[in-house]
């Protein structure tokens, strides 16, 4: 048994320095509980999304309470959208003060209002339905402009919270530090969670698999043994005693924007032109915002020498959720224990993305001289489009560098960094970030 993991101290220090005040957390919990009980009475489940649901809120965040209200397995979708929005609206009216304006954005897929009381808080509620999509797969859907759209936000929230539990809260610590660097620059944070999930499971599954293979060689792992190794509390304890927290943080950030993966052919990104609604041309190649298209949300362990496990795994391989690369390796080397990340694909938190993406695109567009904006809209002048795309390119470069800025503070190649205590390291991060301007993240040809 190793001594107490060092990273637990990092968790404690980051919590003390960055965590949201307890009275604010309590107020948000009270609002969530009211809605949870109210919707439960009429057969809907309420799931906390966003920073509150992921438990990564800090005192520097803009406060939002985003909730999913879910209807499971409806017999018919006819009129469901209208019924759900009317039900949500009625429930919201019960719980707001007189005179509160509820923003009715049903075409955009959500309802929200603002609280200016003890705290300044936006409450946003998104109706979801859990049903089969056009391909016959069960999925969460929401409505935008009256059209059903799939969204994996609930799976990602649940997947991250499970991964964080395995990591003994280290993943939440990492996210809080990254958000401090971003400073609410672009508050679509789901990109942080999907990127972190990709590389957490890429790292952890390989380590845990090696551990299980060694046991299986010396003493065959039987079906009853798998119950223990699948148990999240066992995994949490194993992580605590076997994983170097600093190495994991560095590993995740070092690979944030990479696509090469051991378990699958490659990771993919969704590209979206920042000024797509303005420009028909792109004079620079690096002005697309990237969001992960695929990511891990869990991992599984099977004994593929047992018929039932083998049959199930082979079925899942057809859906590309499990790693065929690892499966082939196990079969070729006569290994019984098969450990694989679970990969899913698709949009995450589209409503939050749309709100923040539009806001950021508008803010960047306003950096153009007012006299030039009209020309940019008409796409008449190439030099104006070049200037607009340069603005986007500059922000994108800065944003991506901010996401991995703290990496160097966990790089063991630098003894001055690695020998310092966590309190001093966090103070150094915060002091440096507070003194930096956006242009300071731009180097060389990046501008």
Tab-separated table of C-alpha atoms in Angstrom:
chain	number	residue	atom	x	y	z
A	1	UNK	CA	0.000	0.000	0.000
A	2	UNK	CA	1.407	3.359	-1.023
A	3	UNK	CA	1.353	6.474	1.099
A	4	UNK	CA	-1.527	8.931	0.763
A	5	UNK	CA	-1.796	10.170	-2.818
A	6	UNK	CA	-0.231	13.600	-3.281
A	7	UNK	CA	-2.985	14.865	-5.561
A	8	UNK	CA	-5.516	14.800	-2.694
A	9	UNK	CA	-3.688	17.838	-1.358
A	10	UNK	CA	-4.120	19.550	-4.741
A	11	UNK	CA	-7.854	18.813	-4.605
A	12	UNK	CA	-8.086	20.403	-1.172
A	13	UNK	CA	-6.113	23.530	-2.092
A	14	UNK	CA	-8.047	24.164	-5.314
A	15	UNK	CA	-11.344	23.747	-3.454
A	16	UNK	CA	-10.350	26.251	-0.788
A	17	UNK	CA	-9.140	28.808	-3.334
A	18	UNK	CA	-11.790	28.484	-6.060
A	19	UNK	CA	-14.981	26.886	-4.739
A	20	UNK	CA	-18.306	28.687	-4.780
A	21	UNK	CA	-19.528	30.087	-1.435
A	22	UNK	CA	-21.657	27.604	0.518
A	23	UNK	CA	-24.677	29.936	0.745
A	24	UNK	CA	-24.838	30.188	-3.059
A	25	UNK	CA	-24.547	26.419	-3.471
A	26	UNK	CA	-27.330	26.021	-0.903
A	27	UNK	CA	-29.622	28.446	-2.762
A	28	UNK	CA	-29.057	26.647	-6.074
A	29	UNK	CA	-29.719	23.298	-4.401
A	30	UNK	CA	-33.013	24.621	-3.011
A	31	UNK	CA	-34.168	25.747	-6.468
A	32	UNK	CA	-33.129	22.430	-8.029
A	33	UNK	CA	-34.952	20.450	-5.330
A	34	UNK	CA	-38.174	22.430	-5.813
A	35	UNK	CA	-38.204	21.665	-9.537
A	36	UNK	CA	-37.157	18.047	-9.020
A	37	UNK	CA	-40.082	17.395	-6.671
A	38	UNK	CA	-42.550	19.345	-8.801
A	39	UNK	CA	-41.739	17.539	-12.036
A	40	UNK	CA	-41.526	14.152	-10.305
A	41	UNK	CA	-45.197	14.442	-9.372
A	42	UNK	CA	-46.172	14.570	-13.045
A	43	UNK	CA	-43.863	11.791	-14.233
A	44	UNK	CA	-40.827	13.756	-15.404
A	45	UNK	CA	-37.242	13.310	-14.212
A	46	UNK	CA	-35.136	16.393	-13.498
A	47	UNK	CA	-31.380	16.170	-14.164
A	48	UNK	CA	-28.950	18.967	-13.324
A	49	UNK	CA	-26.725	19.902	-16.251
A	50	UNK	CA	-23.913	22.405	-16.707
A	51	UNK	CA	-21.500	23.440	-14.002
A	52	UNK	CA	-24.002	22.787	-11.231
A	53	UNK	CA	-24.719	19.239	-12.398
A	54	UNK	CA	-21.012	18.571	-12.911
A	55	UNK	CA	-20.166	20.139	-9.523
A	56	UNK	CA	-17.420	22.354	-10.931
A	57	UNK	CA	-18.870	25.778	-10.138
A	58	UNK	CA	-16.323	28.264	-8.820
A	59	UNK	CA	-16.691	31.731	-7.335
A	60	UNK	CA	-15.474	33.176	-10.639
A	61	UNK	CA	-18.225	31.592	-12.777
A	62	UNK	CA	-21.283	33.270	-14.219
A	63	UNK	CA	-24.069	31.525	-12.306
A	64	UNK	CA	-26.441	29.393	-14.341
A	65	UNK	CA	-28.670	26.542	-13.224
A	66	UNK	CA	-29.388	24.457	-16.320
A	67	UNK	CA	-31.856	21.614	-15.883
A	68	UNK	CA	-33.035	18.835	-18.161
A	69	UNK	CA	-36.655	17.760	-17.670
A	70	UNK	CA	-37.007	14.285	-19.169
A	71	UNK	CA	-39.980	12.255	-20.321
A	72	UNK	CA	-39.058	8.575	-20.713
A	73	UNK	CA	-40.538	6.224	-23.321
A	74	UNK	CA	-43.652	8.110	-24.426
A	75	UNK	CA	-46.171	5.950	-26.285
A	76	UNK	CA	-46.535	8.684	-28.881
A	77	UNK	CA	-44.586	11.817	-29.772
A	78	UNK	CA	-47.652	13.545	-31.228
A	79	UNK	CA	-48.094	16.851	-29.425
A	80	UNK	CA	-45.428	15.906	-26.852
A	81	UNK	CA	-43.297	18.996	-27.481
A	82	UNK	CA	-46.208	21.371	-26.898
A	83	UNK	CA	-47.373	19.496	-23.779
A	84	UNK	CA	-43.902	19.437	-22.251
A	85	UNK	CA	-43.252	23.135	-22.851
A	86	UNK	CA	-46.644	24.071	-21.406
A	87	UNK	CA	-45.990	21.872	-18.349
A	88	UNK	CA	-42.525	23.348	-17.818
A	89	UNK	CA	-43.836	26.884	-18.218
A	90	UNK	CA	-46.618	26.258	-15.688
A	91	UNK	CA	-44.145	24.813	-13.180
A	92	UNK	CA	-41.792	27.772	-13.629
A	93	UNK	CA	-44.627	30.237	-13.030
A	94	UNK	CA	-45.336	28.546	-9.689
A	95	UNK	CA	-41.779	29.145	-8.534
A	96	UNK	CA	-40.912	32.687	-9.634
A	97	UNK	CA	-41.646	35.980	-7.976
A	98	UNK	CA	-44.425	38.139	-9.325
A	99	UNK	CA	-43.201	40.242	-12.214
A	100	UNK	CA	-40.420	37.845	-13.204
A	101	UNK	CA	-40.098	37.623	-16.978
A	102	UNK	CA	-39.781	34.065	-18.279
A	103	UNK	CA	-37.934	34.067	-21.585
A	104	UNK	CA	-40.071	31.917	-23.846
A	105	UNK	CA	-37.688	30.555	-26.477
A	106	UNK	CA	-39.511	27.366	-27.392
A	107	UNK	CA	-38.247	27.515	-30.976
A	108	UNK	CA	-34.712	27.461	-29.608
A	109	UNK	CA	-35.541	24.572	-27.290
A	110	UNK	CA	-35.557	26.044	-23.788
A	111	UNK	CA	-37.201	28.373	-21.256
A	112	UNK	CA	-35.287	30.585	-18.822
A	113	UNK	CA	-35.543	33.413	-16.345
A	114	UNK	CA	-33.198	35.456	-14.202
A	115	UNK	CA	-33.103	35.770	-10.427
A	116	UNK	CA	-31.811	39.040	-8.966
A	117	UNK	CA	-32.281	38.370	-5.301
A	118	UNK	CA	-29.776	36.966	-2.822
A	119	UNK	CA	-27.789	35.890	-5.870
A	120	UNK	CA	-27.718	36.761	-9.567
A	121	UNK	CA	-28.652	33.538	-11.329
A	122	UNK	CA	-30.064	32.369	-14.671
A	123	UNK	CA	-32.371	29.344	-14.452
A	124	UNK	CA	-32.692	27.490	-17.781
A	125	UNK	CA	-34.913	24.437	-18.290
A	126	UNK	CA	-34.686	22.211	-21.370
A	127	UNK	CA	-37.415	19.632	-22.098
A	128	UNK	CA	-35.961	16.286	-23.249
A	129	UNK	CA	-37.514	13.036	-24.357
A	130	UNK	CA	-35.819	9.624	-24.163
A	131	UNK	CA	-36.967	7.619	-27.181
A	132	UNK	CA	-35.841	5.754	-30.275
A	133	UNK	CA	-34.365	7.863	-33.050
A	134	UNK	CA	-34.699	7.290	-36.801
A	135	UNK	CA	-32.052	4.517	-36.628
A	136	UNK	CA	-33.969	2.720	-33.879
A	137	UNK	CA	-31.452	3.647	-31.158
A	138	UNK	CA	-32.567	4.940	-27.773
A	139	UNK	CA	-31.378	8.504	-27.313
A	140	UNK	CA	-32.175	11.809	-25.625
A	141	UNK	CA	-33.814	14.320	-27.939
A	142	UNK	CA	-34.788	17.972	-27.568
A	143	UNK	CA	-36.682	20.245	-29.943
A	144	UNK	CA	-35.276	23.142	-31.956
A	145	UNK	CA	-37.589	24.967	-34.361
A	146	UNK	CA	-40.027	22.144	-33.706
A	147	UNK	CA	-37.613	19.504	-35.042
A	148	UNK	CA	-36.283	16.625	-32.937
A	149	UNK	CA	-32.526	16.802	-32.324
A	150	UNK	CA	-30.337	14.248	-30.531
A	151	UNK	CA	-28.063	15.498	-27.761
A	152	UNK	CA	-25.619	13.524	-25.594
A	153	UNK	CA	-25.369	16.115	-22.830
A	154	UNK	CA	-27.022	13.902	-20.193
A	155	UNK	CA	-24.699	10.970	-20.959
A	156	UNK	CA	-21.656	13.262	-20.771
A	157	UNK	CA	-22.708	14.765	-17.422
A	158	UNK	CA	-23.304	11.305	-15.969
A	159	UNK	CA	-20.130	9.933	-17.582
A	160	UNK	CA	-17.948	12.727	-16.259
A	161	UNK	CA	-19.349	12.424	-12.739
A	162	UNK	CA	-18.567	8.697	-12.748
A	163	UNK	CA	-15.047	9.258	-14.094
A	164	UNK	CA	-14.502	11.954	-11.494
A	165	UNK	CA	-15.504	9.542	-8.743
A	166	UNK	CA	-12.959	7.012	-9.996
A	167	UNK	CA	-10.329	9.786	-10.019
A	168	UNK	CA	-11.088	10.784	-6.417
A	169	UNK	CA	-12.215	14.260	-7.557
A	170	UNK	CA	-9.037	14.986	-9.528
A	171	UNK	CA	-10.941	15.639	-12.774
A	172	UNK	CA	-13.081	18.347	-11.166
A	173	UNK	CA	-9.911	19.927	-9.805
A	174	UNK	CA	-8.439	19.988	-13.303
A	175	UNK	CA	-11.567	21.572	-14.814
A	176	UNK	CA	-11.680	24.291	-12.153
A	177	UNK	CA	-8.079	25.273	-12.865
A	178	UNK	CA	-8.686	25.416	-16.623
A	179	UNK	CA	-11.776	27.560	-16.124
A	180	UNK	CA	-9.779	29.994	-14.015
A	181	UNK	CA	-7.492	30.540	-16.999
A	182	UNK	CA	-10.458	31.005	-19.370
A	183	UNK	CA	-12.134	33.557	-17.073
A	184	UNK	CA	-15.623	33.198	-18.631
A	185	UNK	CA	-14.185	34.027	-22.067
A	186	UNK	CA	-16.391	31.390	-23.718
A	187	UNK	CA	-18.678	29.622	-21.295
A	188	UNK	CA	-19.567	26.603	-23.410
A	189	UNK	CA	-17.619	24.354	-21.056
A	190	UNK	CA	-18.822	20.966	-22.309
A	191	UNK	CA	-15.828	20.952	-24.632
A	192	UNK	CA	-13.608	20.686	-21.523
A	193	UNK	CA	-15.503	17.666	-20.251
A	194	UNK	CA	-15.533	15.734	-23.522
A	195	UNK	CA	-11.822	16.342	-24.139
A	196	UNK	CA	-11.005	15.384	-20.558
A	197	UNK	CA	-13.125	12.223	-20.775
A	198	UNK	CA	-11.359	11.189	-23.974
A	199	UNK	CA	-7.911	11.221	-22.439
A	200	UNK	CA	-8.796	10.228	-18.883
A	201	UNK	CA	-10.203	6.908	-20.073
A	202	UNK	CA	-7.444	6.462	-22.662
A	203	UNK	CA	-4.945	6.663	-19.777
A	204	UNK	CA	-6.879	4.930	-16.995
A	205	UNK	CA	-8.242	1.990	-19.020
A	206	UNK	CA	-4.765	1.061	-20.256
A	207	UNK	CA	-3.353	1.122	-16.719
A	208	UNK	CA	-6.275	-0.797	-15.229
A	209	UNK	CA	-6.186	-3.334	-18.062
A	210	UNK	CA	-2.486	-4.028	-17.441
A	211	UNK	CA	-3.286	-4.607	-13.772
A	212	UNK	CA	-6.095	-7.063	-14.565
A	213	UNK	CA	-4.056	-8.961	-17.175
A	214	UNK	CA	-1.294	-9.586	-14.618
A	215	UNK	CA	-3.843	-11.003	-12.184
A	216	UNK	CA	-5.431	-13.166	-14.870
A	217	UNK	CA	-2.052	-14.638	-15.788
A	218	UNK	CA	-1.206	-15.626	-12.207
A	219	UNK	CA	-4.745	-16.571	-11.179
A	220	UNK	CA	-7.562	-16.810	-13.711
A	221	UNK	CA	-10.197	-14.137	-13.112
A	222	UNK	CA	-13.555	-15.845	-12.712
A	223	UNK	CA	-17.024	-14.402	-13.210
A	224	UNK	CA	-17.457	-13.645	-9.509
A	225	UNK	CA	-14.088	-11.834	-9.467
A	226	UNK	CA	-15.267	-9.431	-12.166
A	227	UNK	CA	-17.953	-8.140	-9.808
A	228	UNK	CA	-15.187	-6.790	-7.567
A	229	UNK	CA	-13.117	-5.301	-10.382
A	230	UNK	CA	-16.181	-3.637	-11.916
A	231	UNK	CA	-17.102	-2.000	-8.624
A	232	UNK	CA	-16.510	1.748	-8.726
A	233	UNK	CA	-15.385	1.872	-5.087
A	234	UNK	CA	-12.692	-0.706	-5.831
A	235	UNK	CA	-11.633	1.295	-8.900
A	236	UNK	CA	-11.517	4.476	-6.829
A	237	UNK	CA	-9.243	2.849	-4.239
A	238	UNK	CA	-7.047	1.309	-6.940
A	239	UNK	CA	-6.706	4.711	-8.633
A	240	UNK	CA	-5.700	6.306	-5.343
A	241	UNK	CA	-2.922	3.784	-4.796
A	242	UNK	CA	-1.654	3.350	-8.350
A	243	UNK	CA	-2.124	6.534	-10.390
A	244	UNK	CA	0.186	9.547	-10.375
A	245	UNK	CA	-2.213	12.499	-10.399
A	246	UNK	CA	0.298	14.967	-11.837
A	247	UNK	CA	1.238	12.605	-14.633
A	248	UNK	CA	-2.453	12.135	-15.488
A	249	UNK	CA	-3.091	15.893	-15.652
A	250	UNK	CA	-0.079	16.399	-17.910
A	251	UNK	CA	-1.091	13.430	-20.094
A	252	UNK	CA	-4.633	14.758	-20.583
A	253	UNK	CA	-3.557	18.311	-21.445
A	254	UNK	CA	-0.685	17.181	-23.662
A	255	UNK	CA	-3.215	15.326	-25.837
A	256	UNK	CA	-6.222	17.669	-25.642
A	257	UNK	CA	-6.289	18.526	-29.367
A	258	UNK	CA	-4.785	15.299	-30.700
A	259	UNK	CA	-6.746	12.713	-32.675
A	260	UNK	CA	-4.533	9.613	-32.422
A	261	UNK	CA	-5.964	7.031	-30.041
A	262	UNK	CA	-4.920	3.496	-29.158
A	263	UNK	CA	-8.438	2.095	-28.800
A	264	UNK	CA	-10.007	3.421	-32.002
A	265	UNK	CA	-8.813	4.561	-35.406
A	266	UNK	CA	-8.928	8.254	-34.442
A	267	UNK	CA	-10.963	10.892	-32.673
A	268	UNK	CA	-12.947	13.345	-34.742
A	269	UNK	CA	-13.839	17.018	-34.330
A	270	UNK	CA	-16.815	19.010	-35.596
A	271	UNK	CA	-15.715	22.169	-37.409
A	272	UNK	CA	-17.852	25.291	-37.461
A	273	UNK	CA	-16.918	28.516	-39.211
A	274	UNK	CA	-17.242	31.345	-36.681
A	275	UNK	CA	-18.646	33.854	-39.178
A	276	UNK	CA	-20.551	31.353	-41.296
A	277	UNK	CA	-23.675	33.521	-41.350
A	278	UNK	CA	-21.611	36.526	-42.455
A	279	UNK	CA	-18.885	35.261	-44.755
A	280	UNK	CA	-19.098	33.011	-47.815
A	281	UNK	CA	-15.321	32.940	-48.041
A	282	UNK	CA	-12.457	31.908	-45.780
A	283	UNK	CA	-9.090	33.478	-46.452
A	284	UNK	CA	-7.456	31.793	-43.463
A	285	UNK	CA	-7.514	28.079	-42.701
A	286	UNK	CA	-7.692	28.258	-38.923
A	287	UNK	CA	-10.939	30.062	-38.154
A	288	UNK	CA	-13.136	27.040	-37.469
A	289	UNK	CA	-14.169	26.322	-33.904
A	290	UNK	CA	-13.551	22.666	-33.028
A	291	UNK	CA	-15.771	20.591	-30.759
A	292	UNK	CA	-15.247	16.872	-30.105
A	293	UNK	CA	-17.535	14.671	-32.193
A	294	UNK	CA	-16.730	11.467	-30.288
A	295	UNK	CA	-15.627	10.823	-26.712
A	296	UNK	CA	-15.635	8.190	-23.977
A	297	UNK	CA	-18.361	8.136	-21.330
A	298	UNK	CA	-17.536	4.875	-19.528
A	299	UNK	CA	-15.453	1.709	-19.674
A	300	UNK	CA	-16.380	-1.970	-19.462
A	301	UNK	CA	-14.718	-5.234	-18.427
A	302	UNK	CA	-15.658	-8.627	-19.892
A	303	UNK	CA	-14.343	-12.166	-19.903
A	304	UNK	CA	-14.524	-13.059	-23.592
A	305	UNK	CA	-13.778	-16.706	-22.826
A	306	UNK	CA	-17.270	-16.855	-21.313
A	307	UNK	CA	-19.962	-17.360	-23.972
A	308	UNK	CA	-22.429	-14.723	-22.695
A	309	UNK	CA	-19.778	-12.032	-22.415
A	310	UNK	CA	-18.312	-12.917	-25.810
A	311	UNK	CA	-21.724	-12.838	-27.480
A	312	UNK	CA	-22.552	-9.442	-25.949
A	313	UNK	CA	-19.200	-7.894	-26.866
A	314	UNK	CA	-19.442	-9.069	-30.477
A	315	UNK	CA	-22.853	-7.433	-30.730
A	316	UNK	CA	-21.558	-4.140	-29.370
A	317	UNK	CA	-18.574	-4.153	-31.737
A	318	UNK	CA	-21.027	-3.787	-34.618
A	319	UNK	CA	-22.137	-0.447	-33.146
A	320	UNK	CA	-18.516	0.777	-32.840
A	321	UNK	CA	-19.053	1.650	-29.155
A	322	UNK	CA	-16.386	-0.841	-28.025
A	323	UNK	CA	-12.769	-1.048	-29.174
A	324	UNK	CA	-12.283	-3.598	-31.951
A	325	UNK	CA	-8.546	-2.908	-31.837
A	326	UNK	CA	-8.366	-4.105	-28.234
A	327	UNK	CA	-10.733	-6.998	-28.944
A	328	UNK	CA	-8.532	-8.246	-31.806
A	329	UNK	CA	-5.460	-7.896	-29.582
A	330	UNK	CA	-7.089	-10.031	-26.888
A	331	UNK	CA	-8.161	-12.715	-29.371
A	332	UNK	CA	-4.765	-12.807	-31.092
A	333	UNK	CA	-2.964	-13.175	-27.747
A	334	UNK	CA	-5.486	-15.593	-26.209
A	335	UNK	CA	-6.415	-13.139	-23.447
A	336	UNK	CA	-9.667	-13.711	-21.609
A	337	UNK	CA	-10.078	-10.275	-20.017
A	338	UNK	CA	-11.258	-7.585	-22.405
A	339	UNK	CA	-11.251	-3.986	-21.122
A	340	UNK	CA	-12.567	-1.228	-23.377
A	341	UNK	CA	-13.638	2.391	-23.180
A	342	UNK	CA	-17.219	3.072	-24.275
A	343	UNK	CA	-17.288	5.641	-27.071
A	344	UNK	CA	-20.318	7.607	-28.208
A	345	UNK	CA	-20.642	10.269	-30.889
A	346	UNK	CA	-22.710	13.380	-31.390
A	347	UNK	CA	-23.521	16.868	-30.191
A	348	UNK	CA	-23.202	17.773	-26.505
A	349	UNK	CA	-25.162	20.642	-24.971
A	350	UNK	CA	-26.247	22.189	-28.268
A	351	UNK	CA	-28.446	24.836	-26.655
A	352	UNK	CA	-25.624	26.109	-24.440
A	353	UNK	CA	-23.301	25.979	-27.435
A	354	UNK	CA	-25.690	27.954	-29.659
A	355	UNK	CA	-26.201	30.654	-27.012
A	356	UNK	CA	-22.478	31.118	-26.381
A	357	UNK	CA	-21.312	30.675	-29.973
A	358	UNK	CA	-23.660	33.374	-31.245
A	359	UNK	CA	-22.587	35.699	-28.428
A	360	UNK	CA	-18.887	35.161	-29.171
A	361	UNK	CA	-19.289	35.556	-32.958
A	362	UNK	CA	-21.184	38.819	-32.417
A	363	UNK	CA	-18.542	40.140	-30.010
A	364	UNK	CA	-15.736	39.304	-32.443
A	365	UNK	CA	-17.630	40.860	-35.357
A	366	UNK	CA	-17.995	44.092	-33.381
A	367	UNK	CA	-14.198	44.369	-33.249
A	368	UNK	CA	-14.365	45.483	-36.862
A	369	UNK	CA	-14.476	49.207	-37.421
A	370	UNK	CA	-18.200	50.180	-37.603
A	371	UNK	CA	-17.693	51.619	-41.069
A	372	UNK	CA	-16.414	48.256	-42.312
A	373	UNK	CA	-19.217	46.075	-40.924
A	374	UNK	CA	-21.625	46.867	-43.733
A	375	UNK	CA	-19.041	45.875	-46.327
A	376	UNK	CA	-18.334	42.661	-44.437
A	377	UNK	CA	-22.019	41.774	-44.473
A	378	UNK	CA	-22.228	42.335	-48.230
A	379	UNK	CA	-18.998	40.399	-48.835
A	380	UNK	CA	-17.840	43.086	-51.244
A	381	UNK	CA	-14.296	43.635	-50.046
A	382	UNK	CA	-11.735	40.890	-49.708
A	383	UNK	CA	-9.503	42.866	-47.322
A	384	UNK	CA	-12.391	43.268	-44.866
A	385	UNK	CA	-13.083	39.523	-44.918
A	386	UNK	CA	-9.380	38.920	-44.346
A	387	UNK	CA	-9.452	41.243	-41.353
A	388	UNK	CA	-12.550	39.542	-39.956
A	389	UNK	CA	-11.053	36.098	-40.324
A	390	UNK	CA	-7.825	37.284	-38.709
A	391	UNK	CA	-9.852	38.408	-35.691
A	392	UNK	CA	-11.374	34.915	-35.471
A	393	UNK	CA	-8.009	33.218	-35.980
A	394	UNK	CA	-6.444	35.278	-33.206
A	395	UNK	CA	-9.203	34.437	-30.727
A	396	UNK	CA	-9.166	30.730	-31.605
A	397	UNK	CA	-5.406	30.515	-31.072
A	398	UNK	CA	-5.700	32.273	-27.712
A	399	UNK	CA	-8.630	30.103	-26.622
A	400	UNK	CA	-6.884	26.829	-27.429
A	401	UNK	CA	-3.718	27.896	-25.638
A	402	UNK	CA	-5.687	28.915	-22.557
A	403	UNK	CA	-7.231	25.457	-22.333
A	404	UNK	CA	-3.804	23.844	-21.917
A	405	UNK	CA	-1.968	26.738	-20.243
A	406	UNK	CA	-1.532	24.969	-16.885
A	407	UNK	CA	0.121	21.928	-18.508
A	408	UNK	CA	3.634	23.220	-17.835
A	409	UNK	CA	2.882	23.378	-14.091
A	410	UNK	CA	2.554	19.590	-14.081
A	411	UNK	CA	5.460	18.771	-16.382
A	412	UNK	CA	8.061	16.801	-14.459
A	413	UNK	CA	10.744	17.755	-16.973
A	414	UNK	CA	10.924	21.070	-15.137
A	415	UNK	CA	12.308	20.399	-11.620
A	416	UNK	CA	11.572	23.920	-10.344
A	417	UNK	CA	7.902	23.332	-11.063
A	418	UNK	CA	7.666	19.739	-9.892
A	419	UNK	CA	9.531	20.404	-6.644
A	420	UNK	CA	7.208	23.245	-5.560
A	421	UNK	CA	4.231	22.559	-3.319
A	422	UNK	CA	0.691	22.701	-4.668
A	423	UNK	CA	-0.243	25.899	-2.880
A	424	UNK	CA	2.696	27.758	-4.420
A	425	UNK	CA	1.924	26.265	-7.817
A	426	UNK	CA	-1.715	27.332	-7.733
A	427	UNK	CA	-0.729	30.817	-6.608
A	428	UNK	CA	1.769	31.007	-9.467
A	429	UNK	CA	-0.936	29.975	-11.953
A	430	UNK	CA	-3.437	32.522	-10.642
A	431	UNK	CA	-0.899	35.361	-10.441
A	432	UNK	CA	0.384	34.674	-13.959
A	433	UNK	CA	-3.084	34.413	-15.474
A	434	UNK	CA	-4.229	37.630	-13.805
A	435	UNK	CA	-1.300	39.509	-15.301
A	436	UNK	CA	-1.646	38.152	-18.843
A	437	UNK	CA	-3.505	39.836	-21.688
A	438	UNK	CA	-5.010	37.853	-24.561
A	439	UNK	CA	-2.205	38.923	-26.908
A	440	UNK	CA	0.333	37.392	-24.517
A	441	UNK	CA	-0.902	33.927	-25.517
A	442	UNK	CA	-0.025	34.659	-29.160
A	443	UNK	CA	3.520	33.800	-30.242
A	444	UNK	CA	5.384	33.987	-33.517
A	445	UNK	CA	3.358	33.126	-36.599
A	446	UNK	CA	0.238	32.457	-34.510
A	447	UNK	CA	-0.723	36.098	-34.967
